[in-house]
XYZ file of C-alpha atoms in Angstrom:
324
model
C -18.334 -8.127 53.068
C -15.189 -9.499 51.405
C -16.487 -13.058 51.811
C -19.813 -12.157 50.176
C -18.045 -10.346 47.336
C -15.728 -13.303 46.771
C -18.716 -15.662 46.766
C -20.506 -13.485 44.191
C -17.364 -13.361 42.065
C -16.779 -17.124 41.978
C -20.467 -18.005 41.557
C -20.663 -15.529 38.683
C -17.523 -16.921 37.057
C -18.806 -20.499 37.409
C -22.166 -19.594 35.848
C -20.400 -17.632 33.118
C -18.057 -20.465 32.145
C -20.825 -23.073 32.171
C -23.187 -20.882 30.166
C -20.574 -20.040 27.536
C -19.493 -23.651 27.062
C -23.116 -24.683 26.584
C -23.753 -21.664 24.371
C -20.935 -22.590 22.001
C -22.075 -26.207 21.812
C -25.641 -25.217 20.989
C -24.587 -22.555 18.494
C -22.548 -25.250 16.753
C -25.545 -27.601 16.615
C -27.818 -24.827 15.388
C -25.339 -23.908 12.671
C -25.016 -27.520 11.521
C -28.788 -27.901 11.311
C -29.081 -24.668 9.325
C -26.409 -25.750 6.844
C -23.362 -23.659 7.862
C -19.988 -25.262 7.104
C -18.743 -27.349 10.031
C -15.205 -26.289 9.166
C -16.106 -22.607 9.244
C -17.756 -23.048 12.646
C -14.598 -24.666 13.984
C -12.405 -21.816 12.701
C -14.684 -19.147 14.166
C -14.838 -20.694 17.620
C -11.288 -21.995 18.014
C -9.366 -19.912 20.481
C -12.110 -17.302 20.951
C -12.544 -17.168 24.712
C -16.151 -15.971 24.900
C -16.468 -16.000 28.692
C -13.459 -13.682 28.914
C -15.012 -11.468 26.259
C -18.352 -11.379 28.095
C -16.696 -10.623 31.440
C -14.536 -7.907 29.909
C -17.453 -6.178 28.185
C -19.471 -6.157 31.409
C -16.478 -4.866 33.371
C -15.790 -2.094 30.851
C -19.439 -0.966 30.939
C -19.279 -0.875 34.744
C -16.179 1.329 34.640
C -13.638 -1.367 35.606
C -11.351 -0.932 32.610
C -8.301 -2.228 34.482
C -10.083 -5.465 35.338
C -11.311 -5.791 31.734
C -7.967 -5.474 29.950
C -6.327 -7.346 32.807
C -8.567 -10.339 32.273
C -7.504 -10.497 28.601
C -3.757 -10.254 29.170
C -3.951 -12.291 32.366
C -5.750 -15.119 30.567
C -3.087 -15.160 27.844
C -0.357 -15.477 30.462
C -2.250 -18.173 32.361
C -2.782 -20.171 29.181
C 0.969 -20.457 28.643
C 2.276 -20.191 32.211
C -0.046 -22.862 33.596
C -1.853 -24.819 30.850
C 1.051 -25.202 28.423
C 3.484 -25.573 31.317
C 1.487 -28.447 32.801
C 1.133 -30.082 29.393
C 4.904 -29.914 28.903
C 5.577 -31.471 32.294
C 2.765 -34.063 32.413
C 2.277 -34.993 28.752
C 5.244 -33.739 26.700
C 4.414 -33.372 23.023
C 5.976 -32.484 19.677
C 3.693 -30.097 17.787
C 3.810 -29.533 14.051
C 2.567 -26.046 13.234
C 2.833 -24.142 9.907
C 5.488 -21.443 10.179
C 3.077 -18.812 8.823
C 0.772 -19.388 11.792
C 3.678 -19.042 14.213
C 4.782 -15.774 12.606
C 1.278 -14.378 13.131
C 1.373 -15.620 16.712
C 4.754 -14.030 17.429
C 3.810 -10.580 16.110
C 0.192 -10.499 17.340
C 0.931 -8.526 20.555
C 2.626 -5.847 18.430
C -0.713 -4.981 16.814
C -2.050 -3.711 20.143
C 1.043 -1.769 21.235
C 0.520 1.439 19.178
C -2.965 1.786 20.696
C -1.847 1.087 24.264
C 1.237 3.282 24.273
C -0.668 6.589 24.427
C -2.638 5.375 27.448
C -6.096 5.197 25.896
C -8.096 3.226 23.345
C -10.807 4.870 21.251
C -13.628 3.184 19.358
C -11.651 3.679 16.153
C -8.695 1.875 17.742
C -11.043 -0.947 18.661
C -12.406 -1.180 15.130
C -8.877 -1.390 13.730
C -7.970 -4.202 16.134
C -11.154 -6.091 15.267
C -10.389 -5.704 11.545
C -6.886 -7.061 12.183
C -8.309 -9.995 14.106
C -10.857 -10.641 11.363
C -8.096 -10.508 8.755
C -6.066 -13.082 10.676
C -9.094 -15.370 10.918
C -9.700 -14.925 7.199
C -6.106 -15.821 6.405
C -6.237 -18.907 8.631
C -9.485 -19.973 6.993
C -7.926 -19.556 3.551
C -4.911 -21.611 4.614
C -7.113 -24.325 6.091
C -9.043 -24.510 2.845
C -5.743 -25.375 1.172
C -5.339 -28.439 3.356
C -3.932 -27.399 6.737
C -5.338 -29.165 9.796
C -4.781 -27.096 12.894
C -8.236 -26.379 14.227
C -10.682 -28.357 16.328
C -13.166 -29.348 13.642
C -13.696 -32.784 15.256
C -15.781 -30.969 17.868
C -18.345 -30.342 15.145
C -18.197 -34.016 14.181
C -19.041 -34.945 17.767
C -21.962 -32.511 17.583
C -23.128 -34.112 14.342
C -23.135 -37.542 15.987
C -25.205 -36.223 18.872
C -27.630 -34.528 16.497
C -28.147 -37.763 14.604
C -28.935 -39.599 17.837
C -31.363 -37.156 19.517
C -33.387 -35.821 16.568
C -34.055 -32.311 17.944
C -34.865 -29.509 15.503
C -33.028 -26.214 15.068
C -35.593 -24.255 17.118
C -34.774 -26.401 20.161
C -31.110 -25.411 20.032
C -32.000 -21.790 19.276
C -33.986 -21.789 22.534
C -30.967 -23.145 24.399
C -28.809 -20.457 22.785
C -31.149 -17.818 24.225
C -31.173 -19.475 27.655
C -27.403 -19.731 27.949
C -26.955 -16.210 26.595
C -29.034 -15.053 29.562
C -26.903 -17.194 31.860
C -23.780 -15.598 30.437
C -25.136 -12.105 31.104
C -26.192 -12.928 34.674
C -22.870 -14.617 35.395
C -20.940 -11.604 34.086
C -22.973 -9.208 36.226
C -22.419 -11.299 39.372
C -18.694 -11.632 38.699
C -18.224 -7.900 38.086
C -20.213 -6.987 41.207
C -18.080 -9.386 43.224
C -14.883 -8.004 41.699
C -15.969 -4.467 42.614
C -16.508 -5.507 46.230
C -13.147 -7.273 46.428
C -11.317 -4.267 44.992
C -13.070 -1.901 47.387
C -12.450 -4.027 50.489
C -8.915 -5.206 49.743
C -7.555 -2.047 48.127
C -6.027 -3.989 45.231
C -5.437 -2.174 41.965
C -8.010 -3.214 39.335
C -5.461 -3.851 36.599
C -3.400 -6.126 38.859
C -6.514 -8.006 40.012
C -7.568 -8.534 36.400
C -4.095 -9.540 35.239
C -3.742 -12.196 37.947
C -6.867 -13.481 39.723
C -9.471 -12.859 37.003
C -7.157 -14.103 34.269
C -6.490 -17.283 36.248
C -10.108 -18.090 37.131
C -11.486 -17.351 33.667
C -8.917 -19.670 32.082
C -9.127 -22.737 34.302
C -10.876 -24.715 31.567
C -7.895 -24.015 29.305
C -5.909 -26.587 31.300
C -8.221 -29.325 30.058
C -8.386 -27.864 26.545
C -4.605 -28.193 26.296
C -3.772 -31.319 28.332
C -6.640 -33.615 27.350
C -6.141 -33.406 23.561
C -2.400 -34.026 23.976
C -3.057 -37.001 26.249
C -5.475 -38.388 23.659
C -2.876 -38.095 20.905
C -4.477 -35.067 19.198
C -1.890 -32.379 19.908
C -3.099 -30.353 16.897
C -6.258 -29.560 18.887
C -4.230 -28.164 21.766
C -1.971 -26.183 19.428
C -4.939 -24.681 17.599
C -6.370 -23.574 20.929
C -3.059 -22.067 22.055
C -2.373 -20.156 18.822
C -5.960 -18.971 18.380
C -6.370 -17.877 21.999
C -3.129 -15.891 22.191
C -3.907 -14.025 18.971
C -7.473 -13.393 20.151
C -6.480 -11.988 23.551
C -4.171 -9.332 22.086
C -6.356 -8.242 19.144
C -10.046 -9.188 19.031
C -10.641 -9.124 22.779
C -9.146 -5.681 23.356
C -10.707 -4.384 20.156
C -14.223 -5.281 21.237
C -13.707 -3.688 24.659
C -12.695 -0.398 23.030
C -15.628 -0.512 20.598
C -18.068 -1.032 23.462
C -16.560 1.798 25.483
C -13.305 3.769 25.034
C -11.030 3.441 28.064
C -7.696 4.469 29.539
C -5.011 2.061 30.711
C -2.553 2.122 33.585
C 1.038 2.955 32.788
C 1.871 -0.501 34.140
C 0.135 -2.113 31.154
C 2.740 -0.724 28.743
C 5.701 -0.937 31.114
C 5.117 -4.435 32.500
C 2.026 -6.375 31.439
C 2.260 -5.940 27.671
C 5.991 -6.850 27.671
C 5.144 -9.941 29.747
C 2.524 -11.019 27.192
C 4.891 -10.311 24.295
C 7.765 -12.310 25.809
C 5.593 -15.313 26.693
C 3.932 -15.266 23.251
C 7.282 -15.022 21.464
C 8.709 -17.904 23.513
C 5.642 -19.992 22.742
C 6.072 -19.357 19.015
C 9.770 -20.266 19.204
C 9.149 -23.518 21.081
C 6.326 -24.476 18.724
C 8.591 -23.733 15.753
C 11.236 -26.029 17.258
C 8.548 -28.690 17.464
C 8.740 -29.452 21.148
C 6.850 -28.603 24.324
C 8.456 -30.877 26.880
C 9.513 -30.746 30.531
C 12.254 -28.070 30.223
C 9.900 -25.764 28.311
C 7.054 -26.502 30.746
C 9.203 -25.728 33.771
C 10.456 -22.504 32.179
C 6.899 -21.328 31.456
C 5.828 -22.190 35.003
C 8.744 -20.302 36.573
C 8.118 -17.247 34.390
C 4.443 -17.238 35.387
C 5.340 -17.446 39.087
C 7.766 -14.532 38.689
C 5.033 -12.587 36.893
C 2.629 -13.037 39.830
C 5.265 -12.006 42.369
C 6.265 -8.881 40.456
C 2.614 -7.934 39.905
C 1.817 -7.872 43.600
C 5.177 -6.576 44.841
C 5.385 -3.605 42.483
C 1.915 -2.898 41.080
C -0.753 -3.973 43.599
C -1.118 -0.627 45.371
C -3.590 2.125 44.572
C -0.841 4.641 43.854
C -0.218 3.528 40.285
C 0.446 6.386 37.888
C -1.976 6.454 34.970
C -1.552 8.188 31.674
């Protein structure tokens, strides 16, 4: 039973990730063909982890709120503790990020804290978090219009080149958008069903499972999104992904979950998981401000992530967690 559940989980995650990556690419092509600004597309899609969002929404609808919020926070921690850590060790780089962006990054987890601290998130709380996230995106867009170059707009240029070579019309890409949206839904359903079976058979707390395993699996592609741009000499791409993703996970992601369905959170989220996200986000902002992500910083992030996993399963993996 556990083997079947694990198989469902990983097959669902694989389908989800593939479908979302293809969905984003085809949305970008559709938008270009319909005349939407390539820059605006890049801003909207940078750092917004749609497969995590899709998984979380499905999990929250199915009553697995711990897995849902865990996947958001867990993905944020994986992004820094593994992706940025590996980049620092394998391909050290010296980022140059506007200080205003780093201030937003450093304080972004604080936006969620007032809504988490009472143990539940309402739809109104979710709306507020989404408005905050939208405001941050608007500010970044305004700054980029003034000449900043942080986001991955060359992805749209690659899409433009492909569009010029294949000659397909907008309806073709709209059809692919529909197809991969279906794939995203099916993948989410399979992954959630598998997660439910694993939790039932193994007796692992849902929040812990989401904060560790789900967060890790859903963010595996982040390793490439950070390391490959740095290796190719385009560290601004990696930095845009890091900053955008961390802000997204602690505002827009949680906000949408609450709008879809209000939920309660384990006491461990406020006592352990939120502080872990805040510390790792603050350290990331500090290191980016100093203009260096190199081997010492990479090793530190990796060690902190390992400690996080150990503490999660030593102290919070049981079913006896107190909830608010």
